[in-house]
Amino acid sequence: MQVPGLWLCLSCGCAASLSPSCLSAQFRRPGDFLLGGLFPFGKDTVNLAARSEPTQLLCERLFTDGLIWALGMRFAIEQINNSSSLLPGVTLGYAMYDTCFEPLVALQPSLLFLTRKGSTAIGLPGDNSEYQPRVTAVIGPHKSDLCLLTAKLFSSFLIPQVSYGASSEALSNTELYPSLYRTVPSDKNLVEAVVLLLNQFGWNWVATVGSDDEYGRGAQALFLSMAATDNICIAFQGLIPTDLAEPNARKQLENTIKLINSTKVNVIVLFAHSLPAQALLEHSIRMGLGKKVWIGTEAWMLSDIATSTPNIQSVGTVLGFVMRTGTVPGFQEYVAELFSSVTQEEFCRQSRELSRLMNAEVLDTHCQQCGNVTLGDVWPMLGVTAVQPVHVAVYSVAHALHRALGCTSEGCPKTPIRSWQLLHYMNTLPFEVNGQSFRFDQSHGTNTGYKLIFWAWRDGTVTYLPVGDYDQSLYIQKSQIQFHTADKKEPTSECFRRCQPGQFRRIKGFNLCCYDCTDCSENTFWSSTDSTSCSPCPRHQWAPARSTRCHDRSERFLFWDEPLAVALVTLMALTATLSCVAALLFLKHLQTPLVQVAGGARSLFALLWLLLQSLSCCLYVGRPSAALCSLQQLSCALCLNGCFSTFLPKALEITLVTEFPSCAPRLLRWVTHGRAWLMVAASLITQALLCLCHLRLGPDYLVADYESLASEVLLVCGTQSWAAFALLHGYNSCLAFACFLCTFMVQTPARRYNVARGITFATLIYFVIWIFFVVIFATLRTVLRAVTQICTILATTLGILASYFVPKCYILVFRPDLNTGDYCQNPSEEQPE
């Protein structure tokens, strides 16, 4: 088959021998600037006229794709050469070679491209600025592993290389590959789209399989890293062989299917080329894997090799991403015209003639067989195989030449251009192809976005139905997707349910991706979606159960407006009122026998201290402070001492009269009349000194308690020194105990007022109340600590009033007939019996 300006040879034994004759296709045309093209045409010796074996179908597909890409390059070059605006007066030439998908085979034409122009030697100058290789730029190869190999060579000589299919993320390293460019997106963009697809459907328990080559390994590694950060768990990850002729290939595929089946996942992400993808699908059908959701890529999604697999519909639902490429206007018509103008016999004759004329400068392309290629072989793939990346690759070089030469509408200057001079223009300036603007990004790639494709079965054949788009964000038409499940509903693939906000993951079993969702406890909060524990709140904050953030703690103390405080303040007012009423009654009847026998003016003094003690309850309500905390115990002890110090002279007087009558005349003057006030003053001074000691040893202090209450900080007064506390209140206890001992056994003659009984019951009530108070006060750490102190003070005050002063008030008001000298005789005036 001969085409003007085109030679094509179909013969290859590269799979076995890797001989130079494996370069089974060569296209050559001279020009001012020569472009080198590396295109895959196949790796098996095949007669394309025969279609009986699966391997022949595979090789036909591989050859057809490579032929279409080669024709796409030739079509672009002819368009450029016929253009009067892009490179007027300049002709582009080309030399295209088959890679056979083999690294060693791809190296041979690559080395030829690097030879010095006009010779067969490769120069290694210290300065590449003067070196002129045979070609100005290189288009291809298609596969990433081949591109990684050749890019190192061309980058060493700063020869622009534009790949139309290599998508490995490793090629984005512009420091290692400064002269490599791509007209396809990087695998990183593809993997981002796949992760977004899984997230939109809530599939977080998936298996991933990649072909054991640069594309599969690189894409799978990117997917694993991105999935880990997006809460997607990998149930299984594995690689499948690319060379199915290997002895262990079948066993490796079977083990992969068994392991996938054991994980019970419903979603499989497959990064592989068409041949290993077809092998995996065939084994999944044969081994009864069941209907799954297969997430694919362009490497096999649009391949008729995979879709031609027997019973392929039983694999389940197939979704995948393909590059969003446009059409190349006029290309199909160009191919149709090209094939209609040649004959097979003429091609074979020209091929043999070319082989005889080849010299040592050109690689041997001797054909052992010539096959028949018809338009019918190529036509079905024209609508599937993406030609635009090849077309754009050629145009990128042409636009760089246009700018490097300084071309105008009239023509291009005939100045020599080195390959490295094109790199600046390819890096910086955009270019336009068929009305669409393109530009290489910082990683020397182009990201045109992806289309989400769904395999829809119609009349037994597959239809590639677009159901979504990805360009930085993913849009899916879910209504267009018909899942091949028993209930036709969207399948689930979860080892765990999505934890709700406020829940953390509790790992169960040995798989880190299987866990239960547990609510965060109080004072902890959920910090991130992938957290395996809840974070504690800072000390000054709190959080309820299942919280996503912490809240500032509010202060807790006995507020003035809360019901309990109102009730206590009301009781305090009643107690103070009762003390005032009793004082007024005593003041009114101060000179009567009953008031005199009760102590006279000293009783008014005691009532004054009881009034102050009642009012001291206000120190416990409201926000406490360090000063208030230090005053609370001091006021209580001092007021109580003021009351008991007035009882002590009367108790000693009764004891002397009743128990020590012989000593009474001599000692009574020390506990009666004016000297009794000296005893009261001495007692108060002693208590004041003890208050100073309490302040010195360790006064009560303000405590911010963050532990007792869940959502509030409790402000209470804490006891700093229990020894100082005992010293402060121990003196009052001693006074009360002395009064109790002096009065509890006293007998009063009949028809006489027993003044000793009031003191006995007052001190007894004091002891009972304070025993309970000390026990409760030492254990409480809540706001009830202040309530306990208020209740103790009021109970003590009311107890003293009720037992000592209220009975006397009753006589003064309701039984004035008993307020006589005979009934209320002073103990010191009685005659001892």
mmCIF file of C-alpha atoms in Angstrom, residues 434-651:
data_model
loop_
_atom_site.group_PDB
_atom_site.id
_atom_site.type_symbol
_atom_site.label_atom_id
_atom_site.label_comp_id
_atom_site.label_asym_id
_atom_site.label_seq_id
_atom_site.Cartn_x
_atom_site.Cartn_y
_atom_site.Cartn_z
ATOM 1 C CA ASN A 434 -8.935 24.770 15.332
ATOM 2 C CA GLY A 435 -10.280 27.711 17.324
ATOM 3 C CA GLN A 436 -9.384 26.214 20.719
ATOM 4 C CA SER A 437 -6.663 27.719 22.900
ATOM 5 C CA PHE A 438 -4.032 25.539 24.541
ATOM 6 C CA ARG A 439 -1.158 26.250 26.904
ATOM 7 C CA PHE A 440 1.361 24.115 28.733
ATOM 8 C CA ASP A 441 1.150 24.560 32.498
ATOM 9 C CA GLN A 442 4.012 24.616 35.001
ATOM 10 C CA SER A 443 4.407 20.833 34.779
ATOM 11 C CA HIS A 444 4.457 21.028 30.932
ATOM 12 C CA GLY A 445 1.047 19.407 30.610
ATOM 13 C CA THR A 446 -2.413 20.360 29.373
ATOM 14 C CA ASN A 447 -5.517 19.664 31.393
ATOM 15 C CA THR A 448 -8.570 19.688 29.160
ATOM 16 C CA GLY A 449 -10.706 17.861 31.726
ATOM 17 C CA TYR A 450 -12.486 14.524 31.583
ATOM 18 C CA LYS A 451 -15.823 13.064 30.620
ATOM 19 C CA LEU A 452 -17.463 10.442 32.803
ATOM 20 C CA ILE A 453 -18.486 7.520 30.573
ATOM 21 C CA PHE A 454 -21.027 4.800 31.358
ATOM 22 C CA TRP A 455 -21.180 1.507 29.496
ATOM 23 C CA ALA A 456 -24.815 1.300 28.406
ATOM 24 C CA TRP A 457 -25.905 -1.955 26.792
ATOM 25 C CA ARG A 458 -28.241 -1.549 23.849
ATOM 26 C CA ASP A 459 -29.174 -4.515 21.696
ATOM 27 C CA GLY A 460 -26.207 -6.477 23.008
ATOM 28 C CA THR A 461 -23.624 -3.860 22.104
ATOM 29 C CA VAL A 462 -21.956 -1.294 24.314
ATOM 30 C CA THR A 463 -22.666 2.393 23.949
ATOM 31 C CA TYR A 464 -20.380 4.929 25.577
ATOM 32 C CA LEU A 465 -22.884 7.196 27.296
ATOM 33 C CA PRO A 466 -21.536 10.486 28.760
ATOM 34 C CA VAL A 467 -22.985 10.942 32.252
ATOM 35 C CA GLY A 468 -20.748 13.608 33.763
ATOM 36 C CA ASP A 469 -17.846 16.013 33.482
ATOM 37 C CA TYR A 470 -14.784 16.808 35.548
ATOM 38 C CA ASP A 471 -12.899 20.076 35.400
ATOM 39 C CA GLN A 472 -11.645 20.925 38.898
ATOM 40 C CA SER A 473 -15.079 19.807 40.129
ATOM 41 C CA LEU A 474 -17.209 16.782 39.298
ATOM 42 C CA TYR A 475 -20.727 16.902 37.877
ATOM 43 C CA ILE A 476 -22.693 13.654 37.513
ATOM 44 C CA GLN A 477 -26.070 12.987 35.899
ATOM 45 C CA LYS A 478 -27.020 10.142 38.225
ATOM 46 C CA SER A 479 -30.377 9.664 36.542
ATOM 47 C CA GLN A 480 -28.566 8.545 33.369
ATOM 48 C CA ILE A 481 -26.735 5.728 35.159
ATOM 49 C CA GLN A 482 -28.550 2.372 35.304
ATOM 50 C CA PHE A 483 -26.725 0.195 37.812
ATOM 51 C CA HIS A 484 -26.643 -3.491 36.919
ATOM 52 C CA THR A 485 -27.819 -4.737 40.293
ATOM 53 C CA ALA A 486 -30.702 -6.993 41.278
ATOM 54 C CA ASP A 487 -32.898 -4.074 42.355
ATOM 55 C CA LYS A 488 -31.447 -1.639 39.762
ATOM 56 C CA LYS A 489 -30.514 0.649 42.619
ATOM 57 C CA GLU A 490 -27.218 2.282 43.448
ATOM 58 C CA PRO A 491 -25.016 -0.298 45.202
ATOM 59 C CA THR A 492 -23.225 0.337 48.470
ATOM 60 C CA SER A 493 -19.640 -0.511 49.236
ATOM 61 C CA GLU A 494 -18.896 0.185 52.869
ATOM 62 C CA CYS A 495 -17.024 -1.591 55.600
ATOM 63 C CA PHE A 496 -18.287 1.096 57.928
ATOM 64 C CA ARG A 497 -20.974 3.706 57.944
ATOM 65 C CA ARG A 498 -20.063 7.329 57.633
ATOM 66 C CA CYS A 499 -19.602 8.711 61.100
ATOM 67 C CA GLN A 500 -21.818 11.651 61.894
ATOM 68 C CA PRO A 501 -20.431 14.902 63.275
ATOM 69 C CA GLY A 502 -19.531 14.396 66.896
ATOM 70 C CA GLN A 503 -18.566 10.734 66.441
ATOM 71 C CA PHE A 504 -15.138 9.180 66.195
ATOM 72 C CA ARG A 505 -13.974 5.964 64.618
ATOM 73 C CA ARG A 506 -13.382 3.027 66.959
ATOM 74 C CA ILE A 507 -11.341 0.444 65.091
ATOM 75 C CA LYS A 508 -12.686 -3.100 65.248
ATOM 76 C CA GLY A 509 -10.760 -6.175 64.242
ATOM 77 C CA PHE A 510 -7.439 -5.978 62.454
ATOM 78 C CA ASN A 511 -8.460 -3.859 59.482
ATOM 79 C CA LEU A 512 -7.979 -0.150 60.078
ATOM 80 C CA CYS A 513 -10.789 0.602 57.643
ATOM 81 C CA CYS A 514 -13.432 -1.295 59.643
ATOM 82 C CA TYR A 515 -14.716 0.545 62.664
ATOM 83 C CA ASP A 516 -17.751 1.550 64.674
ATOM 84 C CA CYS A 517 -18.893 5.123 65.175
ATOM 85 C CA THR A 518 -18.799 6.156 68.817
ATOM 86 C CA ASP A 519 -20.160 9.377 70.273
ATOM 87 C CA CYS A 520 -17.682 11.774 71.812
ATOM 88 C CA SER A 521 -18.125 11.985 75.571
ATOM 89 C CA GLU A 522 -18.674 15.153 77.537
ATOM 90 C CA ASN A 523 -15.882 17.720 77.458
ATOM 91 C CA THR A 524 -14.440 16.195 74.297
ATOM 92 C CA PHE A 525 -15.107 17.200 70.732
ATOM 93 C CA TRP A 526 -14.784 15.733 67.239
ATOM 94 C CA SER A 527 -11.957 17.453 65.412
ATOM 95 C CA SER A 528 -11.808 15.806 61.966
ATOM 96 C CA THR A 529 -13.511 13.196 59.804
ATOM 97 C CA ASP A 530 -10.631 10.741 59.970
ATOM 98 C CA SER A 531 -10.041 11.054 63.706
ATOM 99 C CA THR A 532 -9.877 7.853 65.721
ATOM 100 C CA SER A 533 -10.466 9.655 69.008
ATOM 101 C CA CYS A 534 -12.073 12.765 70.369
ATOM 102 C CA SER A 535 -9.958 15.701 71.426
ATOM 103 C CA PRO A 536 -10.313 17.006 74.988
ATOM 104 C CA CYS A 537 -11.531 20.540 75.437
ATOM 105 C CA PRO A 538 -9.244 23.121 77.043
ATOM 106 C CA ARG A 539 -9.711 23.607 80.765
ATOM 107 C CA HIS A 540 -11.676 26.806 80.387
ATOM 108 C CA GLN A 541 -14.114 25.244 77.909
ATOM 109 C CA TRP A 542 -16.611 22.402 77.842
ATOM 110 C CA ALA A 543 -18.588 20.381 75.323
ATOM 111 C CA PRO A 544 -21.729 18.226 75.537
ATOM 112 C CA ALA A 545 -21.726 14.659 74.321
ATOM 113 C CA ARG A 546 -21.309 14.257 70.536
ATOM 114 C CA SER A 547 -20.060 17.782 70.085
ATOM 115 C CA THR A 548 -18.048 19.220 67.194
ATOM 116 C CA ARG A 549 -16.613 22.171 69.117
ATOM 117 C CA CYS A 550 -15.985 23.416 72.619
ATOM 118 C CA HIS A 551 -17.883 26.192 74.367
ATOM 119 C CA ASP A 552 -16.629 28.651 76.938
ATOM 120 C CA ARG A 553 -17.540 27.665 80.487
ATOM 121 C CA SER A 554 -19.871 29.949 82.425
ATOM 122 C CA GLU A 555 -19.154 30.762 86.053
ATOM 123 C CA ARG A 556 -21.202 28.974 88.698
ATOM 124 C CA PHE A 557 -21.810 30.257 92.199
ATOM 125 C CA LEU A 558 -24.820 31.091 94.377
ATOM 126 C CA PHE A 559 -26.535 33.806 92.349
ATOM 127 C CA TRP A 560 -28.735 36.351 94.044
ATOM 128 C CA ASP A 561 -31.667 35.685 91.742
ATOM 129 C CA GLU A 562 -31.816 31.896 91.852
ATOM 130 C CA PRO A 563 -34.680 30.389 93.913
ATOM 131 C CA LEU A 564 -32.469 28.755 96.531
ATOM 132 C CA ALA A 565 -30.612 31.991 97.219
ATOM 133 C CA VAL A 566 -33.878 33.928 97.405
ATOM 134 C CA ALA A 567 -35.219 31.435 99.939
ATOM 135 C CA LEU A 568 -32.066 31.643 102.061
ATOM 136 C CA VAL A 569 -31.978 35.437 101.951
ATOM 137 C CA THR A 570 -35.630 35.497 102.992
ATOM 138 C CA LEU A 571 -34.855 33.200 105.929
ATOM 139 C CA MET A 572 -31.884 35.413 106.792
ATOM 140 C CA ALA A 573 -34.166 38.462 106.841
ATOM 141 C CA LEU A 574 -36.621 36.687 109.139
ATOM 142 C CA THR A 575 -33.774 35.679 111.471
ATOM 143 C CA ALA A 576 -32.425 39.219 111.553
ATOM 144 C CA THR A 577 -35.930 40.558 112.156
ATOM 145 C CA LEU A 578 -36.424 38.138 115.026
ATOM 146 C CA SER A 579 -33.128 39.278 116.558
ATOM 147 C CA CYS A 580 -34.168 42.930 116.271
ATOM 148 C CA VAL A 581 -37.605 42.275 117.802
ATOM 149 C CA ALA A 582 -36.043 40.415 120.706
ATOM 150 C CA ALA A 583 -33.518 43.227 121.224
ATOM 151 C CA LEU A 584 -36.276 45.840 121.236
ATOM 152 C CA LEU A 585 -38.280 43.850 123.782
ATOM 153 C CA PHE A 586 -35.236 43.410 125.991
ATOM 154 C CA LEU A 587 -34.404 47.095 125.656
ATOM 155 C CA LYS A 588 -37.958 48.077 126.610
ATOM 156 C CA HIS A 589 -37.942 45.793 129.663
ATOM 157 C CA LEU A 590 -34.260 46.198 130.447
ATOM 158 C CA GLN A 591 -34.796 46.918 134.187
ATOM 159 C CA THR A 592 -37.310 44.136 134.785
ATOM 160 C CA PRO A 593 -36.291 41.058 136.803
ATOM 161 C CA LEU A 594 -36.507 38.672 133.814
ATOM 162 C CA VAL A 595 -34.138 40.705 131.614
ATOM 163 C CA GLN A 596 -31.777 41.241 134.520
ATOM 164 C CA VAL A 597 -31.665 37.560 135.343
ATOM 165 C CA ALA A 598 -30.916 36.842 131.637
ATOM 166 C CA GLY A 599 -27.884 39.119 131.723
ATOM 167 C CA GLY A 600 -29.345 42.560 131.331
ATOM 168 C CA ALA A 601 -27.356 44.699 128.917
ATOM 169 C CA ARG A 602 -25.166 41.707 128.048
ATOM 170 C CA SER A 603 -28.253 40.059 126.519
ATOM 171 C CA LEU A 604 -28.700 43.093 124.243
ATOM 172 C CA PHE A 605 -25.020 42.742 123.304
ATOM 173 C CA ALA A 606 -25.552 39.060 122.447
ATOM 174 C CA LEU A 607 -28.591 39.880 120.310
ATOM 175 C CA LEU A 608 -26.523 42.470 118.432
ATOM 176 C CA TRP A 609 -23.936 39.841 117.563
ATOM 177 C CA LEU A 610 -26.667 37.401 116.502
ATOM 178 C CA LEU A 611 -28.039 40.127 114.196
ATOM 179 C CA LEU A 612 -24.590 40.615 112.681
ATOM 180 C CA GLN A 613 -24.195 36.874 112.301
ATOM 181 C CA SER A 614 -27.481 36.663 110.395
ATOM 182 C CA LEU A 615 -26.429 39.498 108.104
ATOM 183 C CA SER A 616 -23.058 37.823 107.465
ATOM 184 C CA CYS A 617 -24.912 35.287 105.287
ATOM 185 C CA CYS A 618 -24.779 37.906 102.519
ATOM 186 C CA LEU A 619 -21.057 37.189 102.226
ATOM 187 C CA TYR A 620 -21.900 33.762 100.773
ATOM 188 C CA VAL A 621 -24.268 34.940 98.019
ATOM 189 C CA GLY A 622 -22.996 36.346 94.713
ATOM 190 C CA ARG A 623 -19.648 35.980 92.957
ATOM 191 C CA PRO A 624 -17.005 35.132 95.529
ATOM 192 C CA SER A 625 -13.608 36.789 95.675
ATOM 193 C CA ALA A 626 -10.429 36.232 97.618
ATOM 194 C CA ALA A 627 -11.343 38.997 100.084
ATOM 195 C CA LEU A 628 -14.849 37.634 100.661
ATOM 196 C CA CYS A 629 -13.500 34.111 101.162
ATOM 197 C CA SER A 630 -11.123 35.303 103.895
ATOM 198 C CA LEU A 631 -13.946 37.241 105.637
ATOM 199 C CA GLN A 632 -16.508 34.450 105.696
ATOM 200 C CA GLN A 633 -15.018 32.258 108.421
ATOM 201 C CA LEU A 634 -13.763 35.258 110.409
ATOM 202 C CA SER A 635 -17.184 36.908 110.589
ATOM 203 C CA CYS A 636 -18.884 33.679 111.588
ATOM 204 C CA ALA A 637 -16.381 32.901 114.343
ATOM 205 C CA LEU A 638 -16.277 36.464 115.718
ATOM 206 C CA CYS A 639 -20.084 36.901 115.831
ATOM 207 C CA LEU A 640 -20.582 33.558 117.491
ATOM 208 C CA ASN A 641 -17.900 34.386 120.034
ATOM 209 C CA GLY A 642 -19.651 37.671 120.820
ATOM 210 C CA CYS A 643 -22.774 35.689 121.769
ATOM 211 C CA PHE A 644 -21.078 32.919 123.775
ATOM 212 C CA SER A 645 -18.879 35.390 125.633
ATOM 213 C CA THR A 646 -22.043 36.887 127.187
ATOM 214 C CA PHE A 647 -23.268 33.436 128.236
ATOM 215 C CA LEU A 648 -20.015 32.548 129.998
ATOM 216 C CA PRO A 649 -20.302 34.995 132.986
ATOM 217 C CA LYS A 650 -23.898 33.884 133.634
ATOM 218 C CA ALA A 651 -22.931 30.202 133.421
#
